[in-house]
Short mmCIF file of C-alpha atoms in Angstrom, two decimals:
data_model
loop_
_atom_site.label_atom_id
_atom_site.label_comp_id
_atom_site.label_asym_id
_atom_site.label_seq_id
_atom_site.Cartn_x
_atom_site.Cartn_y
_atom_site.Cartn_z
CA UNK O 20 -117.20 64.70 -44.53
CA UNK O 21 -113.49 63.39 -44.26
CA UNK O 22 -112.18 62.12 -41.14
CA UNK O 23 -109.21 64.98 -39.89
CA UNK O 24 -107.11 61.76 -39.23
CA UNK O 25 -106.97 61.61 -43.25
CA UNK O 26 -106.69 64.90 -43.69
CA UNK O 27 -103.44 65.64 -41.43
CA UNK O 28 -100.16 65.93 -42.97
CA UNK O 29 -97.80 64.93 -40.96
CA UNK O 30 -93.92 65.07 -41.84
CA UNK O 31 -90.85 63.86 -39.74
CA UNK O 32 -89.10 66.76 -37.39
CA UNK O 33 -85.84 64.80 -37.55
CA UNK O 34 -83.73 63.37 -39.75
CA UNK O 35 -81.06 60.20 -38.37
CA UNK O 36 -77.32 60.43 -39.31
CA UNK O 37 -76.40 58.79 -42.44
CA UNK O 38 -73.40 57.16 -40.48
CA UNK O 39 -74.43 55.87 -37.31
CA UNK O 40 -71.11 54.92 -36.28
CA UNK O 41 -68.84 57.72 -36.92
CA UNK O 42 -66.80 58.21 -33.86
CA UNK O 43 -66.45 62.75 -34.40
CA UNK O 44 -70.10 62.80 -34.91
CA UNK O 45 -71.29 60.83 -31.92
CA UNK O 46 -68.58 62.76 -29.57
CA UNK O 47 -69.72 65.83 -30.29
CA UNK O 48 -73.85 64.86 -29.76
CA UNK O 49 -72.43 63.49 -26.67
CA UNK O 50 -70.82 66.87 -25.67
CA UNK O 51 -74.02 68.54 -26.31
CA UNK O 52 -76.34 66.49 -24.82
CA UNK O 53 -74.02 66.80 -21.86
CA UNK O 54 -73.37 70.89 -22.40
CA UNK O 55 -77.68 71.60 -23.42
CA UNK O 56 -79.17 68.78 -21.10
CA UNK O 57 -80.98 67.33 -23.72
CA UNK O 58 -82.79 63.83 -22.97
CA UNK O 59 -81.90 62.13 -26.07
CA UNK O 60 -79.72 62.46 -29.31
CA UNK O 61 -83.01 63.12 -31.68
CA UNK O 62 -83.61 66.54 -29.64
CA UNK O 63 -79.91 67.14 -31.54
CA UNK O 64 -80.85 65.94 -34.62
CA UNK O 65 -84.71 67.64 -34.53
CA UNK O 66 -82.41 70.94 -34.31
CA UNK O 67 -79.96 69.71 -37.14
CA UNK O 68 -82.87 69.19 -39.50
CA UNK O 69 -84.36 73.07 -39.10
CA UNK O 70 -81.22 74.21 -39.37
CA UNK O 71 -80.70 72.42 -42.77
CA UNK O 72 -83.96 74.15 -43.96
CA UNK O 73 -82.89 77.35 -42.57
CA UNK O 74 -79.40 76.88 -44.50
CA UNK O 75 -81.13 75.09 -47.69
CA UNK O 76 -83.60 78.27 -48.29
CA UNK O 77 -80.62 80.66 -47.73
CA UNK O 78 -78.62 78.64 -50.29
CA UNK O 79 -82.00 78.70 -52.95
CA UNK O 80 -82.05 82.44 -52.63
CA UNK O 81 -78.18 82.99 -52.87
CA UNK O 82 -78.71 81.47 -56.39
CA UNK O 83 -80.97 84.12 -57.24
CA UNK O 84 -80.10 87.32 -58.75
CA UNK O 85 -79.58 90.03 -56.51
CA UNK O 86 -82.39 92.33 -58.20
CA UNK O 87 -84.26 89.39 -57.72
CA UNK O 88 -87.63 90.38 -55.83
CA UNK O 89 -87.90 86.99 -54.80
CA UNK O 90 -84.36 87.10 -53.08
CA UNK O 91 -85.37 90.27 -52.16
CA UNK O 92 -88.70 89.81 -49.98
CA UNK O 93 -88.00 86.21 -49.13
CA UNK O 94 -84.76 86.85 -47.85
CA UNK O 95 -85.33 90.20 -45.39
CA UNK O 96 -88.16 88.38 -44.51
CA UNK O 97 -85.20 85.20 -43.11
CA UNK O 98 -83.15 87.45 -41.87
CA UNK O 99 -86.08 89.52 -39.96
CA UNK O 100 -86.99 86.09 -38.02
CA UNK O 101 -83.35 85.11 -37.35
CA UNK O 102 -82.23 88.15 -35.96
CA UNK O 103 -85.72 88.02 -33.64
CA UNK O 104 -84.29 85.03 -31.92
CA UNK O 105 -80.72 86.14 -32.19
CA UNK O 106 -79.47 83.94 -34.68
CA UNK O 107 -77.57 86.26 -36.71
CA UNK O 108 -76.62 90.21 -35.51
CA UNK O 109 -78.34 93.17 -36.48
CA UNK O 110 -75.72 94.55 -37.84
CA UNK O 111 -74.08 91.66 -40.15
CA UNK O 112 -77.97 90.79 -42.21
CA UNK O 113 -76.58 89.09 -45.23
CA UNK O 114 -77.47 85.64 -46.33
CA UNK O 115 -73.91 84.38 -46.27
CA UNK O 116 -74.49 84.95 -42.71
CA UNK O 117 -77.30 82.27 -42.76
CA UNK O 118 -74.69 79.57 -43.95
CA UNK O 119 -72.28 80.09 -41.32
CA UNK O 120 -74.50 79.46 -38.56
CA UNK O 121 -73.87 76.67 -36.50
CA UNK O 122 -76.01 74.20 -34.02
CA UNK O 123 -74.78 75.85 -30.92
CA UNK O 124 -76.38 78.83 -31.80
CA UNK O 125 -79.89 77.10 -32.15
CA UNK O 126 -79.39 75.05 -29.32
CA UNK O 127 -78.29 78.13 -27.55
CA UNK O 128 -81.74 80.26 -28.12
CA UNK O 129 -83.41 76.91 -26.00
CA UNK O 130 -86.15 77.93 -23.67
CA UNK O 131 -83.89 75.24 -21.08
CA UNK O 132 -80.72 77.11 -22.33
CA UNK O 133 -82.24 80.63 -21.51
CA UNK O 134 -83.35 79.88 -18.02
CA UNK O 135 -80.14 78.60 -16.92
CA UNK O 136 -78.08 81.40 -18.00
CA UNK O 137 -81.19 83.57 -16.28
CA UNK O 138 -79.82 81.97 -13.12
CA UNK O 139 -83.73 80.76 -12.27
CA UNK O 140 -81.80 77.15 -11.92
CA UNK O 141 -78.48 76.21 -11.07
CA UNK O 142 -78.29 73.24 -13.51
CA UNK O 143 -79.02 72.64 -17.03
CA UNK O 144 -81.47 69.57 -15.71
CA UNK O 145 -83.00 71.88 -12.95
CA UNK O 146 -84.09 74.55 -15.81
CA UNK O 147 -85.31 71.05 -17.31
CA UNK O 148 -87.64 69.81 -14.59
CA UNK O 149 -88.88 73.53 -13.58
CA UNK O 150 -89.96 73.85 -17.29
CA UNK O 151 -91.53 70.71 -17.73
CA UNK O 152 -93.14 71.00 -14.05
CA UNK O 153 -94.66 74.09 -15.60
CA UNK O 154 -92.69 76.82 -13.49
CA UNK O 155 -91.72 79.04 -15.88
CA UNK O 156 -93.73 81.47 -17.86
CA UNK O 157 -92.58 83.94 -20.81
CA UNK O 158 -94.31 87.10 -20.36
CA UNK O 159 -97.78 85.67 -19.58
CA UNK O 160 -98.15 82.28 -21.38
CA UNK O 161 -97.14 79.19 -19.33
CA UNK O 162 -94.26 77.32 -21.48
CA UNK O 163 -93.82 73.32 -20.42
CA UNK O 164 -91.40 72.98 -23.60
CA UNK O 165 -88.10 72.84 -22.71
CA UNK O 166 -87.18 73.25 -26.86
CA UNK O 167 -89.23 76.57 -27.13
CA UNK O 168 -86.81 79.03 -29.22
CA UNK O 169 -86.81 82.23 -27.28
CA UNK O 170 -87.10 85.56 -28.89
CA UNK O 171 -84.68 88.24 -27.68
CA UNK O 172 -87.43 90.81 -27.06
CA UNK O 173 -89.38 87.84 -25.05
CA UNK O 174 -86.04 86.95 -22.76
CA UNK O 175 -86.52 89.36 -20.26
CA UNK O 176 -90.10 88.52 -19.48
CA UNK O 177 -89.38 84.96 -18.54
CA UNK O 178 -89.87 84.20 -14.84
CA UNK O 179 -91.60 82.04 -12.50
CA UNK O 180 -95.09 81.26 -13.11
CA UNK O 181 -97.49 82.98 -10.64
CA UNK O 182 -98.73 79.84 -8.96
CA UNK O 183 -94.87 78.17 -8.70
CA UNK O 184 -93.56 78.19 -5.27
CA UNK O 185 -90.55 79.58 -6.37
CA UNK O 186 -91.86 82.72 -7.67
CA UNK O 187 -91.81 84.62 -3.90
CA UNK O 188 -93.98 87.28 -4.51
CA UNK O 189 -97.17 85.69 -6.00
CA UNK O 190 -96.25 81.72 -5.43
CA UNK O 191 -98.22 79.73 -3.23
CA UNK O 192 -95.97 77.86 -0.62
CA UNK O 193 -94.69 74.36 -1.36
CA UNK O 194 -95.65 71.44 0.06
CA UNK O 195 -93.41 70.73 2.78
CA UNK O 196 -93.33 75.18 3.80
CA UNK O 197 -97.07 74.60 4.14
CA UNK O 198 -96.23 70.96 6.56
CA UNK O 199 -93.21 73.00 8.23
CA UNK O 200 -95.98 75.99 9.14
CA UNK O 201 -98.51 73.48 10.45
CA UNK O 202 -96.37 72.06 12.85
CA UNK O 203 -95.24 75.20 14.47
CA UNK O 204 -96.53 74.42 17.53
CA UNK O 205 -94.35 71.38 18.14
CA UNK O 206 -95.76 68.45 19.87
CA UNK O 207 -94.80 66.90 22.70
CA UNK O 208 -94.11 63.40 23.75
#
């Protein structure tokens, strides 16, 4: 029997600028990195890449004939899963939509990105650290990946996890509200 390590199939999530040194380019990753809280540029490019397939399939069907069932199936079927993360409206479904999408609006679906505008941290980083420090939950599945592309129908179930201090109604107290309750009593010297 094969090992699985030769069996695995393992592909590249990024893709690194053909330019390194174009001055535009590496403003605007700076921007976002600054604007998303992102740790490093490849988080930017990781988002680029999916993006490209996203825009590359639309582009393959466009080419297809409209009667096309192919174009037909394949394409409600990309437009289905972009408007359940609310990449493209409801109303406006058309694959010319799918090319005019930008890496905002990726970036802007974030599990990071959500929480902030939530107001369950003040900062981009905070949203960061609770996520990673596994605080946050959507619905009932811990999330600890700050990248996770939220669903609309799954934003309003994202909260505090159940055993984070900062969820007040279930969360057991912190560290230093459990020290501060010990020491009630006060000591004297």
């Amino acid at each position: 029997m094969p090992s699985i390590a030769s069996v695995r199939n393992y592909g590249k999530t990024y893709t690194t600028p053909r330019r390194p040194f174009e001055k535009e380019r590496l403003d605007q990753e700076l921007k976002y990195l600054g604007e998303y809280g992102l740790r490093c540029k490849r988080e930017i490019w990781r988002v680029q890449l999916a993006l490209a397939k996203i825009r590359k399939a639309a582009r393959r069907l466009l080419t297809l004939d409209e009667h096309d069932p192919k174009r037909v199936f394949d394409g409600d079927a990309l437009l289905r899963r972009l408007a359940r993360y609310g990449l493209v409206e409801e109303g406006k479904l058309t694959l010319d939509d799918v090319l005019s999408m930008t890496t905002q609006m990726l970036l802007s679906r974030r599990l990071q990105t959500v929480v902030m505008k939530l107001r369950k941290a003040k900062t981009m980083h905070q949203a960061r650290v609770f996520i990673r420090q596994r605080h946050i939950q959507v619905g009932k599945q811990l999330v600890n990946v700050p990248s996770f592309l939220v669903r609309l129908d799954s934003e309003q179930y994202i909260d505090f996890a159940r055993h984070s201090p900062y969820n007040v109604t279930t969360g057991r107290p912190g560290r230093v509200a459990r020290k501060r309750k010990g020491n009630t009593g006060g000591e004297a010297a």
